[in-house]
Short mmCIF file of C-alpha atoms in Angstrom, two decimals:
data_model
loop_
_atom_site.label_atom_id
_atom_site.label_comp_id
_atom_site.label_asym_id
_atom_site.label_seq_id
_atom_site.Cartn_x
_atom_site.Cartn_y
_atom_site.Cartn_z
CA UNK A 16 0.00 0.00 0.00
CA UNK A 17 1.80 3.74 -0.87
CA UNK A 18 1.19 6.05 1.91
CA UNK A 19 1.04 10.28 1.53
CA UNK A 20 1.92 12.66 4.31
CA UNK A 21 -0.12 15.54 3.57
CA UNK A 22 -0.16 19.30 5.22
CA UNK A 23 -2.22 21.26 4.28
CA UNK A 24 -4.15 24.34 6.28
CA UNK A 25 -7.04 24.28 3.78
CA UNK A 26 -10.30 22.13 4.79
CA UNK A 27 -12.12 22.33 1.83
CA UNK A 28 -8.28 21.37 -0.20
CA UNK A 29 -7.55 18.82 2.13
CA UNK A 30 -10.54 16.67 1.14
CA UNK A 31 -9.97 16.96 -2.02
CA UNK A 32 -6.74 15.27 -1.92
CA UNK A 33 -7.95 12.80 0.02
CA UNK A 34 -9.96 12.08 -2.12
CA UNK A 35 -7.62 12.09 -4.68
CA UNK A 36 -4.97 10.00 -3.57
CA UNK A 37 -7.24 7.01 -2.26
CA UNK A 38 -8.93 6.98 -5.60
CA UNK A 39 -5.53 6.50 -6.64
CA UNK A 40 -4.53 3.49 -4.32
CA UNK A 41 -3.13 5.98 -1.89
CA UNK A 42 -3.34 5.87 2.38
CA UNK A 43 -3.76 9.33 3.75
CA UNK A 44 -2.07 10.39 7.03
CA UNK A 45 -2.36 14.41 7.56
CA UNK A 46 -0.48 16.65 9.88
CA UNK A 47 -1.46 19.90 11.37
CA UNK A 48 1.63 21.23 12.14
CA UNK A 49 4.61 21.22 9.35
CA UNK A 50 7.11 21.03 12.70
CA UNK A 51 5.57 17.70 13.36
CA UNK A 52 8.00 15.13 14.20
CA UNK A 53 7.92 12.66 10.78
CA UNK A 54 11.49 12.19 10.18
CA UNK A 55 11.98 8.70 11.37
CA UNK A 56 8.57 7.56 9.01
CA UNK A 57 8.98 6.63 5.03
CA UNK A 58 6.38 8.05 2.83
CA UNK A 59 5.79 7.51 -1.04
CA UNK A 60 4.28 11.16 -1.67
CA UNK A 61 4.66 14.23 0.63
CA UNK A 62 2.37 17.19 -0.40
CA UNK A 63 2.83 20.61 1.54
CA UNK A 64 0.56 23.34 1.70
CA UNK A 65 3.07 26.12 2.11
CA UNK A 66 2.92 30.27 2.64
CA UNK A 67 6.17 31.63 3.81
CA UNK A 68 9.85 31.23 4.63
CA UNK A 69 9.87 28.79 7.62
CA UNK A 70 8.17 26.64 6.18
CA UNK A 71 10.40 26.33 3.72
CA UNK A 72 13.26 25.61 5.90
CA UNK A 73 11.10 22.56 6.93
CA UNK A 74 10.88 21.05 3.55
CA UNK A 75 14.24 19.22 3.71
CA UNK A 76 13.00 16.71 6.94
CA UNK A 77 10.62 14.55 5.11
CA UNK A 78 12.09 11.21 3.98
CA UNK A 79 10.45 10.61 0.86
CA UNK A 80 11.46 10.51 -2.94
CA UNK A 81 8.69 12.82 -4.18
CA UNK A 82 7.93 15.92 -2.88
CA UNK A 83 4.56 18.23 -3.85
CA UNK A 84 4.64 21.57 -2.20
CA UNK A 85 1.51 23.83 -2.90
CA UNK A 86 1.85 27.48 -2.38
CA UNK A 87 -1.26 30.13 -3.40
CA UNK A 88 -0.27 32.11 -6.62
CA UNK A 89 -0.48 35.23 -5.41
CA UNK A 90 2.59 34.11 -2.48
CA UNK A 91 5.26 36.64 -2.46
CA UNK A 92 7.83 36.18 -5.18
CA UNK A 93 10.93 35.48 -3.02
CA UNK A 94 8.90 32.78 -1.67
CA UNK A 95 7.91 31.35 -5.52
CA UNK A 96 11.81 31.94 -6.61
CA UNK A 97 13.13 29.85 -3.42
CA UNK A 98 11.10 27.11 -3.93
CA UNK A 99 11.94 26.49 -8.00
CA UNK A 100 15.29 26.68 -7.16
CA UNK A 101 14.96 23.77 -4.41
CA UNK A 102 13.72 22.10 -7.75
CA UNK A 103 10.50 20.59 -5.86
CA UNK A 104 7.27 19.69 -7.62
CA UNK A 105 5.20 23.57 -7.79
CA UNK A 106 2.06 23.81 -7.91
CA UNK A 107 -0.18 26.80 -7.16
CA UNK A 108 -3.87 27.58 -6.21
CA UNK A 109 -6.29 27.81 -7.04
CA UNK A 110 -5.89 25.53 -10.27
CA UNK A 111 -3.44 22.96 -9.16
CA UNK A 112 -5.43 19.47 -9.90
CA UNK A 113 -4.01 18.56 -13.37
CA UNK A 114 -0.95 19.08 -11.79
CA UNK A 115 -1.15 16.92 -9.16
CA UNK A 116 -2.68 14.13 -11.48
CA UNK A 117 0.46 14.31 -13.45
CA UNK A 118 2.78 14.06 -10.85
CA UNK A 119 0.78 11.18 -9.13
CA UNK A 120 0.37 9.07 -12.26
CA UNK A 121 4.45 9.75 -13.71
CA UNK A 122 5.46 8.35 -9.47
CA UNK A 123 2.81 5.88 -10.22
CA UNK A 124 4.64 4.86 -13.77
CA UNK A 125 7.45 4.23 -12.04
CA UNK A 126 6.46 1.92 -9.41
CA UNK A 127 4.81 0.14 -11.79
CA UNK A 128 1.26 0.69 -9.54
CA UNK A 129 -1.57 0.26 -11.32
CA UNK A 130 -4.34 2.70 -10.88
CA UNK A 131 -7.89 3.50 -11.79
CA UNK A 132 -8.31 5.30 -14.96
CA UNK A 133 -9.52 8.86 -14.47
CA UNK A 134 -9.96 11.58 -16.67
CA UNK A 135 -7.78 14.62 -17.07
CA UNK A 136 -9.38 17.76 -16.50
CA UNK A 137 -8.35 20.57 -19.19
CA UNK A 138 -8.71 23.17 -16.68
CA UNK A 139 -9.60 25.98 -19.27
CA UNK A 140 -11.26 28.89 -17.83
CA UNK A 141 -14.40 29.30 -17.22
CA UNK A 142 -14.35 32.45 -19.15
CA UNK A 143 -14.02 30.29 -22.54
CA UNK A 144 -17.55 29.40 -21.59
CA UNK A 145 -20.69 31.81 -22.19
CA UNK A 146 -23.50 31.08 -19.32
CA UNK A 147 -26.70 31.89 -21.00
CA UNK A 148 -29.77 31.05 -19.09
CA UNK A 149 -30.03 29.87 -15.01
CA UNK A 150 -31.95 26.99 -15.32
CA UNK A 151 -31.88 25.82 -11.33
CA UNK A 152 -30.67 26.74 -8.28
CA UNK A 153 -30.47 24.52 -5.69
CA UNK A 154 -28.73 23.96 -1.80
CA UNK A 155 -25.95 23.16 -2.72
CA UNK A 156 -25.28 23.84 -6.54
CA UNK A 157 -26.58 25.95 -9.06
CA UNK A 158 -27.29 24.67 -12.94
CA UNK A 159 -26.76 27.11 -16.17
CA UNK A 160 -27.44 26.44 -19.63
CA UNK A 161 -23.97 27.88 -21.50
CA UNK A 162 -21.72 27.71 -24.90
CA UNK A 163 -18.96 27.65 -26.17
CA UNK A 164 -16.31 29.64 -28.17
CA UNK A 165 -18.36 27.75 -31.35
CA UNK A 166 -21.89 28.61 -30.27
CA UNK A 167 -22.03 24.41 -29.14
CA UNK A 168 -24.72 24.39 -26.09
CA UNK A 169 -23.58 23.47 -23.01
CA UNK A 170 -24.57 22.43 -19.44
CA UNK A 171 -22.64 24.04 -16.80
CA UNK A 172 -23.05 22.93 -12.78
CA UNK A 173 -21.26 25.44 -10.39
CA UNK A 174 -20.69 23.99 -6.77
CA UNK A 175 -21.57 26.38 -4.05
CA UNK A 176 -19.01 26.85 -1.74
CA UNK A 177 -20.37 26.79 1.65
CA UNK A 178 -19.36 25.91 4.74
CA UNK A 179 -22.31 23.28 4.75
CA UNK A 180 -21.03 21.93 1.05
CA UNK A 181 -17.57 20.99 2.14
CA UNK A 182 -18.27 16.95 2.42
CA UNK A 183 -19.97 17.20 -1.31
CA UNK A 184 -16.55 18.70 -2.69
CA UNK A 185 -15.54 15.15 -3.57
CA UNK A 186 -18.66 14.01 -5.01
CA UNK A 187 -17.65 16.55 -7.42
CA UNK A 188 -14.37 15.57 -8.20
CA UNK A 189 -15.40 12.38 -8.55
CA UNK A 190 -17.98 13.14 -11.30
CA UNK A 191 -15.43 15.09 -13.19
CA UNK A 192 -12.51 12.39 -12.80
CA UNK A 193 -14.29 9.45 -13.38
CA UNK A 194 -13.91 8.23 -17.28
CA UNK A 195 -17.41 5.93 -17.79
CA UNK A 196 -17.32 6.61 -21.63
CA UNK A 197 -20.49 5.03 -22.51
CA UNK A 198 -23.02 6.18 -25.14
CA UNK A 199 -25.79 6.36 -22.57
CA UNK A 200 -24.28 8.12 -19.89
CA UNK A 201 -23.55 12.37 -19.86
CA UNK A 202 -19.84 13.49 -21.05
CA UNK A 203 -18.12 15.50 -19.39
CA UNK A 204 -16.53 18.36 -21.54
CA UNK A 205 -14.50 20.24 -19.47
CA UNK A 206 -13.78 21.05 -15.20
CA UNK A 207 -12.85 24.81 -14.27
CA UNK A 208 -11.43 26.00 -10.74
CA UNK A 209 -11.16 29.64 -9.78
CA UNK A 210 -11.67 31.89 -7.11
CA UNK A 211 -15.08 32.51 -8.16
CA UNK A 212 -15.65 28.47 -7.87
CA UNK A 213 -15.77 24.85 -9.10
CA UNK A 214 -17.53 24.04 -12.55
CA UNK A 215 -17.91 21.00 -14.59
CA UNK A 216 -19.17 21.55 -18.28
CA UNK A 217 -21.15 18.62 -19.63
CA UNK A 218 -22.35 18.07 -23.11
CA UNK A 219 -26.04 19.42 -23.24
CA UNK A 220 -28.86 17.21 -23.46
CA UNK A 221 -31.91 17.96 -25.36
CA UNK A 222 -34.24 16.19 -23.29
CA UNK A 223 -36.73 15.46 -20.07
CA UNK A 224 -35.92 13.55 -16.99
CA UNK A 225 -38.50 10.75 -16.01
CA UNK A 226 -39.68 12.85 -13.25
CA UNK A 227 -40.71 15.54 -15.34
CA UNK A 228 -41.75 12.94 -18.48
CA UNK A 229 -44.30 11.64 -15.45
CA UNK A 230 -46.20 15.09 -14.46
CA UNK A 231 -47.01 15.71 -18.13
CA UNK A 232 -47.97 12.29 -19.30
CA UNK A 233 -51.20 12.22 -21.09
CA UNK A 234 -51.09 8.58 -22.46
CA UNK A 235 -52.95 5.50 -21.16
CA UNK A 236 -52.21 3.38 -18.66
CA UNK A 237 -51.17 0.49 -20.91
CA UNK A 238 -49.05 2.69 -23.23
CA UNK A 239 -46.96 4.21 -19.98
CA UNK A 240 -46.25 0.91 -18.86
CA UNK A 241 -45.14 -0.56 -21.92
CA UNK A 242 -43.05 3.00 -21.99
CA UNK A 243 -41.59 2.56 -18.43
CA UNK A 244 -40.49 -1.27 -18.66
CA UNK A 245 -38.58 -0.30 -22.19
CA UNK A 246 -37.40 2.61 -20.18
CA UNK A 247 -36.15 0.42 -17.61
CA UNK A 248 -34.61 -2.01 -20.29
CA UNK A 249 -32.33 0.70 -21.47
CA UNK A 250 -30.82 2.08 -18.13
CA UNK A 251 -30.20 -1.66 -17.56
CA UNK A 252 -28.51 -2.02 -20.37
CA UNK A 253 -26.32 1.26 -19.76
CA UNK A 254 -25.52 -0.03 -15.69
CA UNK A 255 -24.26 -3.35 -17.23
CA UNK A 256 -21.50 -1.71 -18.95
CA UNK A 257 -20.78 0.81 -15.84
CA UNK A 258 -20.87 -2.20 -13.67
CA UNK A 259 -18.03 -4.37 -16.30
CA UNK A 260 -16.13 -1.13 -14.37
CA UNK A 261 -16.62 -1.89 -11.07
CA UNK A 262 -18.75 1.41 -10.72
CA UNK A 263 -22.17 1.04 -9.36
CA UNK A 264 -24.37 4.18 -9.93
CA UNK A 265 -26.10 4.01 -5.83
CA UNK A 266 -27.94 7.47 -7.34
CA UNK A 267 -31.15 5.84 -9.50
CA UNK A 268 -33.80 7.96 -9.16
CA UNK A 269 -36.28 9.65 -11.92
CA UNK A 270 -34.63 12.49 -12.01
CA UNK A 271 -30.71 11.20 -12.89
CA UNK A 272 -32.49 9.64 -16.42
CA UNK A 273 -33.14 11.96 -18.81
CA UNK A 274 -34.87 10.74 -22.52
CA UNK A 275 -33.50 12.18 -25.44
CA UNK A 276 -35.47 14.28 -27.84
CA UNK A 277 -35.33 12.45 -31.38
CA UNK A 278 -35.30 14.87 -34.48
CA UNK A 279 -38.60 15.89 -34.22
CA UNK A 280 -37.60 17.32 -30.70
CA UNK A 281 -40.18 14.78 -29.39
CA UNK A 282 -39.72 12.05 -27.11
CA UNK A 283 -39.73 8.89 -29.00
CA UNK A 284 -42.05 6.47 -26.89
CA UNK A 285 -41.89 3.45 -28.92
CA UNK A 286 -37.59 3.48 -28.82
CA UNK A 287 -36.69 5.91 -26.13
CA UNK A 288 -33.00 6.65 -25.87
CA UNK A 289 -31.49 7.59 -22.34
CA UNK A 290 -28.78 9.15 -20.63
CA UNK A 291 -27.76 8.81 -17.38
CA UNK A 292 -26.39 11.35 -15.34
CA UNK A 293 -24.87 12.20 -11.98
CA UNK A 294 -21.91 9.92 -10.65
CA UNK A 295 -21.19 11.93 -7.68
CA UNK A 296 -22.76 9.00 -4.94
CA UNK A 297 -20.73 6.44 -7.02
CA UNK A 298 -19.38 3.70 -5.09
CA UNK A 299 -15.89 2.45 -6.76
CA UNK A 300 -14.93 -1.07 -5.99
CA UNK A 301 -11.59 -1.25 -8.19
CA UNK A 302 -10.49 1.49 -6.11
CA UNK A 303 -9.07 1.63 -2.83
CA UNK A 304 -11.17 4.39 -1.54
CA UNK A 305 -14.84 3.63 -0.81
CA UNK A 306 -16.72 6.61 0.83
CA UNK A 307 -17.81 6.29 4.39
CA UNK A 308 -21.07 7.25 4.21
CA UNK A 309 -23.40 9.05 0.92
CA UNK A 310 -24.07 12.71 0.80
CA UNK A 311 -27.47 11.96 0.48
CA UNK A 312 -29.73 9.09 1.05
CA UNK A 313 -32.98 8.57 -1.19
CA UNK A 314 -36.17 6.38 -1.29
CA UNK A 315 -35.03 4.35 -3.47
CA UNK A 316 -31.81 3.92 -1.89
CA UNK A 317 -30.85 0.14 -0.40
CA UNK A 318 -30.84 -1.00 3.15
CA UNK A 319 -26.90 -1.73 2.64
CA UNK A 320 -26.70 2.07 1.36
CA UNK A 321 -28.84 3.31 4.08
CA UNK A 322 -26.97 2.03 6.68
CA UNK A 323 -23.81 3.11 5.48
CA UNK A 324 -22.19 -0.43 4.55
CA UNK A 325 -20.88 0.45 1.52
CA UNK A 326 -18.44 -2.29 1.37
CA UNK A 327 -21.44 -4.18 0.74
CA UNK A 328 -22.46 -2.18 -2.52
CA UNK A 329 -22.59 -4.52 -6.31
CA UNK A 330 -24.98 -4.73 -8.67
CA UNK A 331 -27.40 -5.67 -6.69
CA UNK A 332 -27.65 -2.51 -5.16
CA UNK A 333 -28.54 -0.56 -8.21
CA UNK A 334 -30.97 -3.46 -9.27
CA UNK A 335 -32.55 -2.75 -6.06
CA UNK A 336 -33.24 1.38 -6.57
CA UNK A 337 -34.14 0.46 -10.47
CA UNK A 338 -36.96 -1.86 -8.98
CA UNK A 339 -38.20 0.59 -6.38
CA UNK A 340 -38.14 3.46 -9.44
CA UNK A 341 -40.31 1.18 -11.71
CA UNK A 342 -42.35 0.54 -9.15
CA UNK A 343 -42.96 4.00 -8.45
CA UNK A 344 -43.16 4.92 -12.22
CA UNK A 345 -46.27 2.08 -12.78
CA UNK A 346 -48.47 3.50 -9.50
CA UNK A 347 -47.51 6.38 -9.58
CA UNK A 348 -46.99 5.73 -5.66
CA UNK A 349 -43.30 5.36 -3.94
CA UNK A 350 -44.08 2.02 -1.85
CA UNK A 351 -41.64 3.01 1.65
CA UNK A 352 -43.18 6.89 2.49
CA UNK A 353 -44.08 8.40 5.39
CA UNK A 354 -44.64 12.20 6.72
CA UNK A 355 -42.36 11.14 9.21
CA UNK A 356 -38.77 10.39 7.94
CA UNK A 357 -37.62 8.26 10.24
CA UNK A 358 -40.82 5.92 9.86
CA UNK A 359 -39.72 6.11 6.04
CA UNK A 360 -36.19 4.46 6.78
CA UNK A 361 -37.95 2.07 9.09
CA UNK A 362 -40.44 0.87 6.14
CA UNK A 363 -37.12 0.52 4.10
CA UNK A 364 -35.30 -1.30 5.94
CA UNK A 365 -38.53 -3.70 7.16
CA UNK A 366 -40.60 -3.54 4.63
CA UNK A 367 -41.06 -5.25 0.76
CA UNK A 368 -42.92 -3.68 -1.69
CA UNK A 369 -46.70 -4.03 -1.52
CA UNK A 370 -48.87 -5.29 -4.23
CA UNK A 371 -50.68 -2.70 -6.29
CA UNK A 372 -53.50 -3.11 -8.78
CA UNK A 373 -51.55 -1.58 -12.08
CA UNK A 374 -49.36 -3.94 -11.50
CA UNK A 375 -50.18 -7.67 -12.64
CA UNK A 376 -48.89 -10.55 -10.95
CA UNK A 377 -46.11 -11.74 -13.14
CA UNK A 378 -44.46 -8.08 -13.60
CA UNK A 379 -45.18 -7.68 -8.93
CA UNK A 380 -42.89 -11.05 -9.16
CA UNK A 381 -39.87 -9.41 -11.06
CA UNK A 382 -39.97 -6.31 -9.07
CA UNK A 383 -40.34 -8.25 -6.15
CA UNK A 384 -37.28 -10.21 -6.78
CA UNK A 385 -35.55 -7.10 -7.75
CA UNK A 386 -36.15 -5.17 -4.89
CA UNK A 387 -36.01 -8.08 -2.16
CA UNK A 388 -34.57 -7.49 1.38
CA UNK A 389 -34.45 -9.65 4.64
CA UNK A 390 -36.55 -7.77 7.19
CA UNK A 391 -34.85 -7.53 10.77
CA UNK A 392 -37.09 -9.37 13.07
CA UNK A 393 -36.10 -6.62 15.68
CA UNK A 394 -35.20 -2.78 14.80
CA UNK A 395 -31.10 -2.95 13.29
CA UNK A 396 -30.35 -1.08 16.49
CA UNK A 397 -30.63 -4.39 18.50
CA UNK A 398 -27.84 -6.12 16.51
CA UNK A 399 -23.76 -5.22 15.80
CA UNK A 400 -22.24 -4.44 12.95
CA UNK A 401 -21.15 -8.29 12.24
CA UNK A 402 -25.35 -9.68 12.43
CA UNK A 403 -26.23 -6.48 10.06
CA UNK A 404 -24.24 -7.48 7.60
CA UNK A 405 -25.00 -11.13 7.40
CA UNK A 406 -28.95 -10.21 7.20
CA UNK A 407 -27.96 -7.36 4.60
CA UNK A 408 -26.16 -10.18 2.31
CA UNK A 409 -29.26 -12.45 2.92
CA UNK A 410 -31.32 -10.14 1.40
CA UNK A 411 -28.75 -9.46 -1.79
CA UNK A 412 -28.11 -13.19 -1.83
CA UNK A 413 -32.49 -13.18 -3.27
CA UNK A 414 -32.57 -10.38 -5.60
CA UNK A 415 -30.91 -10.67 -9.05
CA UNK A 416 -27.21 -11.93 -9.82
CA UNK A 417 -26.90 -9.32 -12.24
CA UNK A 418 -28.70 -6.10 -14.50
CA UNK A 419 -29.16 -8.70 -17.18
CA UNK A 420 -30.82 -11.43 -15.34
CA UNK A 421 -33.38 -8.58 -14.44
CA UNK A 422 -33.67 -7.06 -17.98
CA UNK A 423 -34.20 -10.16 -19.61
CA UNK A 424 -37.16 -10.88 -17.57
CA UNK A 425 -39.17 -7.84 -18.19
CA UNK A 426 -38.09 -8.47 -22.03
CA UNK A 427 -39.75 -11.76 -21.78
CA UNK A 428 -42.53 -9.62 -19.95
CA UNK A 429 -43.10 -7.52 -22.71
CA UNK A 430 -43.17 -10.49 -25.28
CA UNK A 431 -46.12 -12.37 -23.72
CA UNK A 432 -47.77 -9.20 -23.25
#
């Protein structure tokens, strides 16, 4: 395992490079003082978050054969000048990442480590980018329709920066690192840092997401199911090549699937194409980081998700929030909801899906397999970590193997129709 020795006096920069270097393979130890004794410990990387002349003088100490020292680019210029001729690795705030990508993956070329493929952010400015219309603003982010320098439309998602926002910061990253390259699934164009804050451009996508496709429906009841299930079929199809990966989504929800307009700038009902967005939640099993807990939980969310055992996320998990989804899409109803949200969790975690009148007894039986769990006989308070987990597995062991066992039963579903 390589280890980094990071200091750093930033919070909101610290957790990105934690995030950084486990997605890399990388164990994170952090000091808060520079003078920290460290001298008689190896490390493979040491990054230091620097700002004047002692610390400087501290460099030297470290026993390690790669060296990243960070100082802000507005640092006085005695300070810059002393540190290129030390002949260390410079970076400077606030755009630094590409940077440190580079210097991770050449030490990582070396040792012959192999590491998760990521993407490499072109850092252009935001500035090459015209924002042309605010389309949402939410807690935590706010959403602009832009261009670019060739009048190409463009979405553009700018990440508040709060103090409430810090723990989303690498959610972010992660969306604009990860390389999914799939036909179905958003691409990212470009990733901006600057003092005015963090942006990631994505292609634009003329389009609705289900949640919006479902207020305005005005077909019948048979047509919308037939439309849902072939729905379904397709974002099945796209989380079978994210999960060849070892990526699983753990974000399904209406509104992360957008349809497609077709030429006619009309949803095609009868061969809807998809795209599916938002990888921030995603849970990475080839790499050696796997988040502690989600930013945010959701109804459709697992009981291994909502009890924070994400060691326990596969593909089951996302089979399980695609089930609930469908559900929800064909009764218009979500089946775990209460005013209270704690009753919700409760009904999540102890409670299968009900049976419903729109839906018929064969398609209840593939949603019910999809979306199995093994109900605590007592509330998970009354058992340790050790008993959660085996119960959790039981219930993972009963829903589907894989996307395509699942898909290829509502397939046959829609053939006997």
């Amino acid at each position: 395992m390589l280890n980094v020795l990071i200091f750093e006096p930033n919070a909101g920069i610290r957790n990105t490079l934690k995030y950084i270097f486990n997605l890399k393979g990388f164990n994170c130890f952090f000091i808060n003082d520079i003078n920290e004794n460290c001298e008689n410990k190896k490390f493979d990387i040491v990054y230091l978050g620097i700002n004047n002349k002692l610390e400087i003088d501290s460099i030297n100490k470290f026993n390690t054969s790669e060296i990243i020292v960070s100082t802000d680019i507005f640092a006085p210029q005695l300070l810059q000048s002393e540190l290129l001729i030390l002949n260390y690795n410079i970076i400077t705030k606030p755009i630094y990442l590409n940077k440190i990508l580079e210097i991770i993956d050449r030490f990582l070329d070396k040792s012959n480590n192999k590491n998760i493929k990521v993407k490499k952010p072109k850092l252009s400015n935001i500035q090459d980018y015209q924002i042309t219309k605010k389309l949402h603003e939410g807690k935590f982010s706010i959403n602009y329709k832009g261009r670019n320098k060739n009048n190409k439309k463009l979405f553009i998602k700018k990440l508040k920066q709060t103090d409430k926002n810090k723990s989303l910061i690498s959610d972010f990253f992660q969306e604009a690192l990860l390389d999914i390259d799939s036909k179905n699934t958003v691409k990212i164009i470009d990733f901006d840092i600057n003092n005015s804050g963090i942006f990631i451009i994505y292609e634009y996508i003329d389009g609705k997401n289900l949640k919006e496709i479902k207020q305005i429906w005005r077909y019948n009841r048979k047509a919308k199911q037939i439309f849902w299930i072939k729905i379904t079929i397709k974002l099945l199809e796209t989380l079978n090549e994210i999960h060849s990966k070892n990526i699983y989504h753990s974000d399904i929800k209406p509104e992360n699937i957008i349809v497609k307009f077709n030429n006619k700038n009309k949803i095609d009902f009868n061969n809807p194409n998809i795209k599916l967005i938002s990888f921030g939640q995603a849970i990475i099993k080839e790499s050696k980081f796997i988040k502690s807990n989600s930013s945010f939980l959701s109804v459709y969310s697992p009981p291994e998700l909502i009890l924070k055992k994400n060691k326990l996320i596969n593909q089951t998990s996302d089979i399980y929030s695609v089930g609930i989804m469908l559900y929800e899409l064909l009764t218009g109803e979500i089946p775990f909801s209460n005013c209270n949200p704690l009753k919700t969790i409760a009904y999540q975690l102890n409670k299968n899906i009900p049976e419903n009148k729109k839906i018929d007894k064969n398609l209840f039986l593939i949603l019910q397999k999809a979306t199995y769990k093994h109900v605590f006989p007592k509330p998970h308070t009354f058992y340790n970590s050790e008993q959660i987990e085996k119960m959790l597995i039981l219930g993972q062991e009963k829903r589907y193997k894989s996307v395509n066992d699942f898909k290829n039963n509502l397939i046959n579903y829609l053939n006997n129709k």
